[in-house]
Tab-separated table of C-alpha atoms and ligand atoms in Angstrom:
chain	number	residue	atom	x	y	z
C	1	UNK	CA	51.123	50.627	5.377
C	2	UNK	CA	52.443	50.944	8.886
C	3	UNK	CA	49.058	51.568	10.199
C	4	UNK	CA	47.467	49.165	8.411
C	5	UNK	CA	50.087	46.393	10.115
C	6	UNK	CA	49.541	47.970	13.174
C	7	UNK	CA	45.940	47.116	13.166
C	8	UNK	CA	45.668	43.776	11.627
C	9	UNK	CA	48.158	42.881	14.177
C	10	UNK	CA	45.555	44.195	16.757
C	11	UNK	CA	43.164	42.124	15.125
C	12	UNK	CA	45.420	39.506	15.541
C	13	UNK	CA	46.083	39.844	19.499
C	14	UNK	CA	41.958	40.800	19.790
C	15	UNK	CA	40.474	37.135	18.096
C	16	UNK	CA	43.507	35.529	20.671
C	17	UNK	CA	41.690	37.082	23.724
C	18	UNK	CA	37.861	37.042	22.245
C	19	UNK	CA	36.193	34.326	25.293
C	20	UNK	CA	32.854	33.304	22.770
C	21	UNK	CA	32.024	32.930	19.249
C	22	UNK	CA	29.868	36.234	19.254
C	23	UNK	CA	32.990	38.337	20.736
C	24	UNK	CA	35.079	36.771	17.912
C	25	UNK	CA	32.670	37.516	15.257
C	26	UNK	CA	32.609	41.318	16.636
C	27	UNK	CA	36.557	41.359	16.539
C	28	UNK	CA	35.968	39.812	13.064
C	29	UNK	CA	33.585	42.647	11.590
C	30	UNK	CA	35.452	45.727	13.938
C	31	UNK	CA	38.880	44.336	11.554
C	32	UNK	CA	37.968	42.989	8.623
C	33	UNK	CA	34.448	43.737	7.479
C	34	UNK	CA	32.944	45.385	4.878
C	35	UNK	CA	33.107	48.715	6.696
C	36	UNK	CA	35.712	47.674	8.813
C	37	UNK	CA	38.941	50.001	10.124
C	38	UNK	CA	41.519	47.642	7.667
C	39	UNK	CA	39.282	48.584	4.446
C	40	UNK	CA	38.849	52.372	6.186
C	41	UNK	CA	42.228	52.927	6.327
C	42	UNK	CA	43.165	51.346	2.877
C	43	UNK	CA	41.072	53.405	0.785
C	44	UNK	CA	42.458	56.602	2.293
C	45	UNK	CA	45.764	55.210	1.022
C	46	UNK	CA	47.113	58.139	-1.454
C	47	UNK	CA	47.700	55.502	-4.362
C	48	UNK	CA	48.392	58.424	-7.207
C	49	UNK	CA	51.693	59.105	-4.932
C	50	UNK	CA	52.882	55.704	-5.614
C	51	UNK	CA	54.609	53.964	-8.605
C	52	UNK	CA	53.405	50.698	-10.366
C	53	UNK	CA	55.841	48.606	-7.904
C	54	UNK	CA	55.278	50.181	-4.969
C	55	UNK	CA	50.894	49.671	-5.601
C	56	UNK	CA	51.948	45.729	-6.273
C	57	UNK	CA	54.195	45.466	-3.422
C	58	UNK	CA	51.328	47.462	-1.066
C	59	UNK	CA	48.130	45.128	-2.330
C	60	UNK	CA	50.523	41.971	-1.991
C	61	UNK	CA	51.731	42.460	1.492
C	62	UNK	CA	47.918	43.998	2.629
C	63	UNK	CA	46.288	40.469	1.304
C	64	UNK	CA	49.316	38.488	2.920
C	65	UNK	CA	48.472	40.446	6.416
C	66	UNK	CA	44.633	40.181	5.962
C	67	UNK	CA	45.184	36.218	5.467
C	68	UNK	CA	47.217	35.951	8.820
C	69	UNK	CA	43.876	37.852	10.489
C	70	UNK	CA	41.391	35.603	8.957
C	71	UNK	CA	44.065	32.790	9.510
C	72	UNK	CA	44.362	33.590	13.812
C	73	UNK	CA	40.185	34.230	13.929
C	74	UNK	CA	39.651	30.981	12.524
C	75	UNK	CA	42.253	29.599	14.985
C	76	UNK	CA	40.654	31.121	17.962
C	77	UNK	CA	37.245	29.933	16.680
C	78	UNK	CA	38.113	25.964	16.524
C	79	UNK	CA	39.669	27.159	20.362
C	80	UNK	CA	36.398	28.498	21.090
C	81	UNK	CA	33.965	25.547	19.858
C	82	UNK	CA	36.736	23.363	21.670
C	83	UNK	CA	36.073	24.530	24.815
C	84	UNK	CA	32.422	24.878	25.219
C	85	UNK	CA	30.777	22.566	27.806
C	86	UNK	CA	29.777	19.327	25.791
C	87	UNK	CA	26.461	17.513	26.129
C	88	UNK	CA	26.829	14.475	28.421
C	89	UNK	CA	25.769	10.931	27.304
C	90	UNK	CA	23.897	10.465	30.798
C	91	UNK	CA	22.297	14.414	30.028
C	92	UNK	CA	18.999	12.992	28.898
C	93	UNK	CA	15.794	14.845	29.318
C	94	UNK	CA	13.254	12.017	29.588
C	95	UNK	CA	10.526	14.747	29.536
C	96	UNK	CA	11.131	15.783	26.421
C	97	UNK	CA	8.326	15.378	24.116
C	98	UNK	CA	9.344	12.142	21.434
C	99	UNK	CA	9.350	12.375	17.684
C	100	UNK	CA	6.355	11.079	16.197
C	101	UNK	CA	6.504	7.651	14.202
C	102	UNK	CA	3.861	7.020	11.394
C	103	UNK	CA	2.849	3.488	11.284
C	104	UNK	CA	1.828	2.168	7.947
C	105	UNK	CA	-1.683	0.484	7.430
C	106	UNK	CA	-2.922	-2.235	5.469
C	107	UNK	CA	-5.562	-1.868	3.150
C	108	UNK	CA	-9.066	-2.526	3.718
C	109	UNK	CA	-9.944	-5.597	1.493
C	110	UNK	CA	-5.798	-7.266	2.796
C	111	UNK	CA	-7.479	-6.873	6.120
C	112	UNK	CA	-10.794	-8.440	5.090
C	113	UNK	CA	-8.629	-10.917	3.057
C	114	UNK	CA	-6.873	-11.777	6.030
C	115	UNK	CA	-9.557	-12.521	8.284
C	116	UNK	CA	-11.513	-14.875	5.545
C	117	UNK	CA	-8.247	-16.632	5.433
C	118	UNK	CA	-8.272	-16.779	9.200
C	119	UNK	CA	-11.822	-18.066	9.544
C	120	UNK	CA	-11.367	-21.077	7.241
C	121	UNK	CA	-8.228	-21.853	8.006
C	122	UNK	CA	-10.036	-22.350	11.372
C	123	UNK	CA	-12.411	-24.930	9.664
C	124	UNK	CA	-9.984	-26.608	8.381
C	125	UNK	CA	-9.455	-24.920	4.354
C	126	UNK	CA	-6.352	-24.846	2.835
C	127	UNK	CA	-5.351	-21.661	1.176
C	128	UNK	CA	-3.749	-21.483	-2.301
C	129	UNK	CA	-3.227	-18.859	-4.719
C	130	UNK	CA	-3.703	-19.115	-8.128
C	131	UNK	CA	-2.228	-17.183	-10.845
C	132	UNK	CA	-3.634	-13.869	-12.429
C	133	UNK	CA	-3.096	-14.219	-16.136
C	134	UNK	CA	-4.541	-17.411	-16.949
C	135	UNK	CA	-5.707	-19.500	-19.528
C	136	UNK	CA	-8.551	-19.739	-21.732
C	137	UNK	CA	-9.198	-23.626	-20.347
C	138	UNK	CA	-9.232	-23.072	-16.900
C	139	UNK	CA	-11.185	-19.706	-16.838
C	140	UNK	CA	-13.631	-20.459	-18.725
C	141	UNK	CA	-13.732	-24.350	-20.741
C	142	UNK	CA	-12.752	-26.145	-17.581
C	143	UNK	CA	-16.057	-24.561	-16.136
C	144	UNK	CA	-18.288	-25.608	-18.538
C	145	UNK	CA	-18.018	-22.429	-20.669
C	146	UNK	CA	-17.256	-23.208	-24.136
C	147	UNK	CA	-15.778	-20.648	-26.765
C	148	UNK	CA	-19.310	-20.052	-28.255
C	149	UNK	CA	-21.447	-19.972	-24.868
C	150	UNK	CA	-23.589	-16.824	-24.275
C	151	UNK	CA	-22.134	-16.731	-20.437
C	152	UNK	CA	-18.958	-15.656	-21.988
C	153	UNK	CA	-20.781	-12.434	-22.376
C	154	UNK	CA	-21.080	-12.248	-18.450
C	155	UNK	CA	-17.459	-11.077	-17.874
C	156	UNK	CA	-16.236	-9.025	-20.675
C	157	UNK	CA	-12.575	-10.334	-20.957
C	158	UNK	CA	-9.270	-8.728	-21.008
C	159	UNK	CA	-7.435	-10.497	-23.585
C	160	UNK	CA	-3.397	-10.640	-23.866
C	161	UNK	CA	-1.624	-11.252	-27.198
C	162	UNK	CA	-0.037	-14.198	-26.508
C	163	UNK	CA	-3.780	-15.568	-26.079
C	164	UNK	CA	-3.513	-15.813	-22.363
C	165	UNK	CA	-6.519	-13.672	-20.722
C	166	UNK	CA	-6.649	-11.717	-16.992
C	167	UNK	CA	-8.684	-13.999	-14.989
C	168	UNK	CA	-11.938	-12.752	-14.659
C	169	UNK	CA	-12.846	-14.861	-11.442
C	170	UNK	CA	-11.046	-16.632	-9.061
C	171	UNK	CA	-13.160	-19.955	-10.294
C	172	UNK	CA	-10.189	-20.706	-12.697
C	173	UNK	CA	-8.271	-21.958	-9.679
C	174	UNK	CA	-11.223	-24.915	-9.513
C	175	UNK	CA	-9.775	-26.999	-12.044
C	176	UNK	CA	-6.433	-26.418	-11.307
C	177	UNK	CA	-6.261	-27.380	-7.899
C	178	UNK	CA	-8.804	-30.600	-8.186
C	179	UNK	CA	-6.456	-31.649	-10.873
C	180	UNK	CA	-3.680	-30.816	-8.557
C	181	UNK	CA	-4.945	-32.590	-5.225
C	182	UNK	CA	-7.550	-34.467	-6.154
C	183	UNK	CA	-10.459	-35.359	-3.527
C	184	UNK	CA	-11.435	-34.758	-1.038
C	185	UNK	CA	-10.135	-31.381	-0.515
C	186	UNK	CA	-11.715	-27.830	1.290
C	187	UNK	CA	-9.514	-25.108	0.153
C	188	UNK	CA	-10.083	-21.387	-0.853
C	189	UNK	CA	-8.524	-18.991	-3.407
C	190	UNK	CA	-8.483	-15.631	-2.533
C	191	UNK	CA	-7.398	-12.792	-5.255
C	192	UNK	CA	-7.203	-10.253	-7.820
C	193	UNK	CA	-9.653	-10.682	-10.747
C	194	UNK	CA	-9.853	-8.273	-13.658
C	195	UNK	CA	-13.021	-7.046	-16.203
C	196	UNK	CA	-13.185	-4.750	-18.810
C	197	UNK	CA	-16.302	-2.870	-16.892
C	198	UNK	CA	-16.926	0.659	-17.129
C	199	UNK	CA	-16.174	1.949	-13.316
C	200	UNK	CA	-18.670	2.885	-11.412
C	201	UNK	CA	-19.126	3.597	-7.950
C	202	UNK	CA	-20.089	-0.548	-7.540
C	203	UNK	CA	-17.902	-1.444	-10.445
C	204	UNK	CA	-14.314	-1.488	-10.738
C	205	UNK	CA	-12.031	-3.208	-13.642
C	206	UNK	CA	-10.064	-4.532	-10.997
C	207	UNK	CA	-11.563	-6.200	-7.557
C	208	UNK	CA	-11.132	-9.122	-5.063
C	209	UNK	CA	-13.051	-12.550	-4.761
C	210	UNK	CA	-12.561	-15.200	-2.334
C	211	UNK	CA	-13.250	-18.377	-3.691
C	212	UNK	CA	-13.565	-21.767	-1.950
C	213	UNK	CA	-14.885	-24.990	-2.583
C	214	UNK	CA	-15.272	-28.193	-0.415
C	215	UNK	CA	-15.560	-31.794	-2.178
C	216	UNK	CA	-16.206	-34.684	-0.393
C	217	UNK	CA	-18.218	-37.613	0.236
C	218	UNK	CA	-22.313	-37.332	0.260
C	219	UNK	CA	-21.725	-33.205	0.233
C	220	UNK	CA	-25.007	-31.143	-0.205
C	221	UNK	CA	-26.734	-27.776	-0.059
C	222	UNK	CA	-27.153	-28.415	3.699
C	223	UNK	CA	-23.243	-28.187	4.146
C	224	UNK	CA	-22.646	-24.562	1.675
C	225	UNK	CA	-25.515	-23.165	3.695
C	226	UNK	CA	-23.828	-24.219	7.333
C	227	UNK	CA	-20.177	-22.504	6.200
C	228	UNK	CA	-21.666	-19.980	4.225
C	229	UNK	CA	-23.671	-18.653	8.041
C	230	UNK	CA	-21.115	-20.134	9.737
C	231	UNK	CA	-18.472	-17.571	7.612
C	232	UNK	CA	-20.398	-14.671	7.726
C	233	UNK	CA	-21.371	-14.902	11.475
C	234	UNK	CA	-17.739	-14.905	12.607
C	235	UNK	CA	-16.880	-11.901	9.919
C	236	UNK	CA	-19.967	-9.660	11.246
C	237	UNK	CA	-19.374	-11.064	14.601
C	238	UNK	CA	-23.003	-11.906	14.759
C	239	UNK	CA	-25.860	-14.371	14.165
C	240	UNK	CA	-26.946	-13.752	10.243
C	241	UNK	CA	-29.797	-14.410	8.796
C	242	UNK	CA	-29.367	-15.496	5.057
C	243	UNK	CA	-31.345	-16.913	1.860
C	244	UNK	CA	-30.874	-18.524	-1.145
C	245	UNK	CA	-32.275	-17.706	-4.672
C	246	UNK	CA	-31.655	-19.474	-7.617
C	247	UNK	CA	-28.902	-18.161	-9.761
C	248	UNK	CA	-27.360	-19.329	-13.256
C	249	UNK	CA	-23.436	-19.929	-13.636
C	250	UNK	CA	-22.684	-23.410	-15.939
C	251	UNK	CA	-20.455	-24.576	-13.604
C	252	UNK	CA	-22.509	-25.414	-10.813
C	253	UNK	CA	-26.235	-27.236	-10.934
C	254	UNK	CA	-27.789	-26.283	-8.810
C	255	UNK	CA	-26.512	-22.916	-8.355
C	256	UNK	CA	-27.634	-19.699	-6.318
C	257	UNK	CA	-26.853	-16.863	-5.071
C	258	UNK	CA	-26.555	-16.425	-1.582
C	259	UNK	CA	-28.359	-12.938	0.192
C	260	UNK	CA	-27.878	-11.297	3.492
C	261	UNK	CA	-30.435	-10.083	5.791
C	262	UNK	CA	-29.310	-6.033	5.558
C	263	UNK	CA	-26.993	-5.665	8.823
C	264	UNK	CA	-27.767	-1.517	8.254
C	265	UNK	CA	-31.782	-1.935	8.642
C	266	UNK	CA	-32.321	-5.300	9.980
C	267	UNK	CA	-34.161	-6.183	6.911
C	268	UNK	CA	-36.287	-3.992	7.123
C	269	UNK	CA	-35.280	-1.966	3.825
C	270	UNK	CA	-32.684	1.055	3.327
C	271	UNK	CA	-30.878	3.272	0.451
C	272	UNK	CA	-28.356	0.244	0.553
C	273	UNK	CA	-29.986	-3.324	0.439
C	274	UNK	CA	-32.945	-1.655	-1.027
C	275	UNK	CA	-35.335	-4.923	-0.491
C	276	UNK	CA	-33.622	-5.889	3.060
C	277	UNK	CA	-31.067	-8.217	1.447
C	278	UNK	CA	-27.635	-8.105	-0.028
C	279	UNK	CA	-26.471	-10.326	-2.763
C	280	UNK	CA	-23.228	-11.323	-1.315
C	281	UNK	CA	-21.965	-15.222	-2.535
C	282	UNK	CA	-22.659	-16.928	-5.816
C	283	UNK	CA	-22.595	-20.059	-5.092
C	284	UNK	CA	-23.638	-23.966	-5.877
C	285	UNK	CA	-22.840	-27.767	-6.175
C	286	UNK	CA	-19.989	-27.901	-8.747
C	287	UNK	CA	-21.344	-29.271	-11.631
C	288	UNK	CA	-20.392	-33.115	-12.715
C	289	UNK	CA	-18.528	-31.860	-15.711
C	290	UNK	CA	-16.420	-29.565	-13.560
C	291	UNK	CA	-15.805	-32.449	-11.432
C	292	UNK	CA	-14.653	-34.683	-14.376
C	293	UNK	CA	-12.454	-31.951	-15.519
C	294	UNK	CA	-10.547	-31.822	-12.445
C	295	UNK	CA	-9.976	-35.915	-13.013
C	296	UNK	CA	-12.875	-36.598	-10.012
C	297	UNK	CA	-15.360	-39.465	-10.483
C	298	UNK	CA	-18.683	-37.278	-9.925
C	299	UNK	CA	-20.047	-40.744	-9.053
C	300	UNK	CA	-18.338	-40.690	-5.946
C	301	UNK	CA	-17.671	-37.167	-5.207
C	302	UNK	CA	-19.836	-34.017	-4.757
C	303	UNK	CA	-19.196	-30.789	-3.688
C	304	UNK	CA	-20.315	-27.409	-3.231
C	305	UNK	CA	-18.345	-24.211	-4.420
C	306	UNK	CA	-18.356	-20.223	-3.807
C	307	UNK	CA	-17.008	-17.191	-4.888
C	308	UNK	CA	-17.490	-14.349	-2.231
C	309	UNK	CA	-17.205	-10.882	-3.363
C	310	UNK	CA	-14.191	-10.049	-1.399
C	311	UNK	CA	-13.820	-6.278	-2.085
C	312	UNK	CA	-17.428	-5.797	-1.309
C	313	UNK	CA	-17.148	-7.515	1.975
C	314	UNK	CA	-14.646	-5.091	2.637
C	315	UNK	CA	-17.299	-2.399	1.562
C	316	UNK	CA	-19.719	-3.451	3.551
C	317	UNK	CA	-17.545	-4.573	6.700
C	318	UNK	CA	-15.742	-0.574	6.497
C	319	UNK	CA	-18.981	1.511	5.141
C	320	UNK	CA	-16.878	2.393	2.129
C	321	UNK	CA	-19.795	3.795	0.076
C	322	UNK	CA	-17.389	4.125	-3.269
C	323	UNK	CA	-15.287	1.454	-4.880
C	324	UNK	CA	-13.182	3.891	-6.647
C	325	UNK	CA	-11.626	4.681	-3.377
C	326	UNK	CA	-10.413	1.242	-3.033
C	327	UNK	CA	-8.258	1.263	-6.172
C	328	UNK	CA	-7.403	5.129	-5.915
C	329	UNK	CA	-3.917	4.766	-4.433
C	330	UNK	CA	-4.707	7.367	-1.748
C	331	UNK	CA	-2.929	6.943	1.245
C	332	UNK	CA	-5.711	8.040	3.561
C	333	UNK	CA	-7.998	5.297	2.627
C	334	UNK	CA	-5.157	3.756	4.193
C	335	UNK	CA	-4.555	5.494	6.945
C	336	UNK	CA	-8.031	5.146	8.164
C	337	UNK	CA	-7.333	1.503	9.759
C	338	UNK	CA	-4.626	2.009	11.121
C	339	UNK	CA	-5.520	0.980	14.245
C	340	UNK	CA	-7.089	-1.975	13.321
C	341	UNK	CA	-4.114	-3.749	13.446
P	401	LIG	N1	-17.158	-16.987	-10.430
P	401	LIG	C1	-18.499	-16.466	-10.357
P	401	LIG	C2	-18.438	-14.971	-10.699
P	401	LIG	O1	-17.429	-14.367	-10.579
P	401	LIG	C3	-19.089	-16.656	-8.982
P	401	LIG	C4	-19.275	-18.070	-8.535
P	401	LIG	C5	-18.293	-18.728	-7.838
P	401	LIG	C6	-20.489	-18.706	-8.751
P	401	LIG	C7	-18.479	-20.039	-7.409
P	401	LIG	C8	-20.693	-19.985	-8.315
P	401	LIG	C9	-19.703	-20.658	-7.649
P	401	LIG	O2	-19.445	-14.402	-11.099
């Protein structure tokens, strides 16, 4: 036992004088470790010589010793990190290479969204949002489209149970704002429209539309076409060459759809615009009964409306060839335009 005293109180004296952290763990494993000369010399303790007290009274006053050790190392450890040299506030390395930041990104049709909103703005539109679950009236009877009309079957419907459908354009914001302002009035509606469509690569149950309409005094087909090149011109940042074709939707007379000369082949023809042109904006004169719906005299007032396909604007603006990607939720479609901004 004498021994054993002996040498923890060496132990002792050694972790006062150890100068670093490594010297102190050395004094720490040379003591106390597994191998170490405490736990030597214990187990060549003869313990059959001894009687039940004495063993008690040996293992008490060996842990009591080997506590005071681990107590002093400790000690001289806190002494240790105490004393080392301390980083200065003024000890900056300006060299040092910087932590990289990620910046976030918006998506492809908000940044399309955002310059459409832009651009008219710019002429003067007003932009208002409508909402996304909407009613029968103003999706569909408000435009002409009664309950038993075969254009119903155009835009296979997402229905809720408390009869309230997902819009399935962003024409059911017509009505409601022409009730809601009256005339005359240029404002657009861009957002989220929903059909039950198989998905495709060009067909997606969920997609973007930017609609606007203008009503005014003495407006024609002359005006649409004007904003309609005027639009597209400042989004391709080029001249553009478009053409109208007749196209049906009940609430507008007459109504077309508007085409782009092919910005990939000139016109010429490609995998993409197949003929040289790009059906981009349905559009028309809102129809007299859409007028009178909104609580317009048509007598008085015309006016021309359009729904442009936002999400394939961004498609076409980007080159994204699928519109799966745009729905998909995968950051690196993202990350891809992140320095647009
Ligand atoms: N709402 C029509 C659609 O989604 C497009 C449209 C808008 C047509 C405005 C004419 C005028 O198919």
């Amino acid at each position: 036992m004498q021994e054993i005293k002996e040498k923890l109180l060496q132990a002792i004296e050694a972790a006062k004088s150890a100068k670093s952290a490594d010297a102190l763990e050395k004094v720490r494993i040379d003591f106390l470790g597994r191998k170490g000369m405490i736990t030597t010399l214990a187990k060549n303790v003869d313990f059959s010589k001894m009687s039940v007290e004495e063993k008690k009274s040996f293992g008490s006053r060996l842990n009591e010793l080997k506590n005071l050790a681990t107590e002093s190392l400790a000690a001289a450890n806190a002494a240790i990190q105490e004393s080392a040299p301390r980083r200065k506030a003024n000890d900056l390395d300006l060299t040092a290479p910087g932590k990289g930041r990620r910046f976030g990104a918006l998506h492809p049709i908000t940044l399309a969204q955002m310059e459409l909103e832009d651009i008219f703005q710019g002429m003067g539109f007003s932009v208002l949002y409508g909402p996304e679950v909407e009613s029968e009236y103003f999706c569909f009877e408000a435009l002409n489209i009664p309950h038993d009309h075969p254009a119903r079957d155009m835009q296979d419907t997402f229905w809720l149970k408390n009869q309230l459908i997902l819009r399935t354009h962003t024409s059911a914001n017509q009505v409601r704002t022409l009730k809601r302002f009256g005339a005359p009035i240029r404002a657009i509606f861009p957002g989220r429209c929903f059909r039950y469509e198989s998905v495709d690569p060009s067909h997606e149950n969920t997609f973007y539309q930017c609609e606007g309409l203008v009503v005014d005094k003495d407006i024609s087909v002359a005006n649409l076409i004007a904003v309609m090149r005027t639009i597209l011109s400042q989004v391709f940042r080029r001249d553009v060459k478009v053409r109208l074709r007749p196209g049906y939707f009940p609430f507008v007379e007459p109504g077309f759809e508007l085409d782009l000369n092919c910005l990939l082949c000139g016109g010429k023809g490609c995998p993409t615009c197949g003929d040289g042109w790009i059906e981009l904006i349905p559009c028309g004169l809102i129809h007299p009964e859409v007028l009178r719906h909104g609580g317009i005299d048509p007598r008085e007032y015309s006016g021309f409306a359009f729904g442009v396909g936002l999400t394939r604007l961004a498609m076409m603006k980007y080159g994204v060839k699928d519109i799966r990607y745009l729905n998909c939720g995968d950051l690196r479609v993202n990350e891809q335009f992140s320095t647009l901004l």
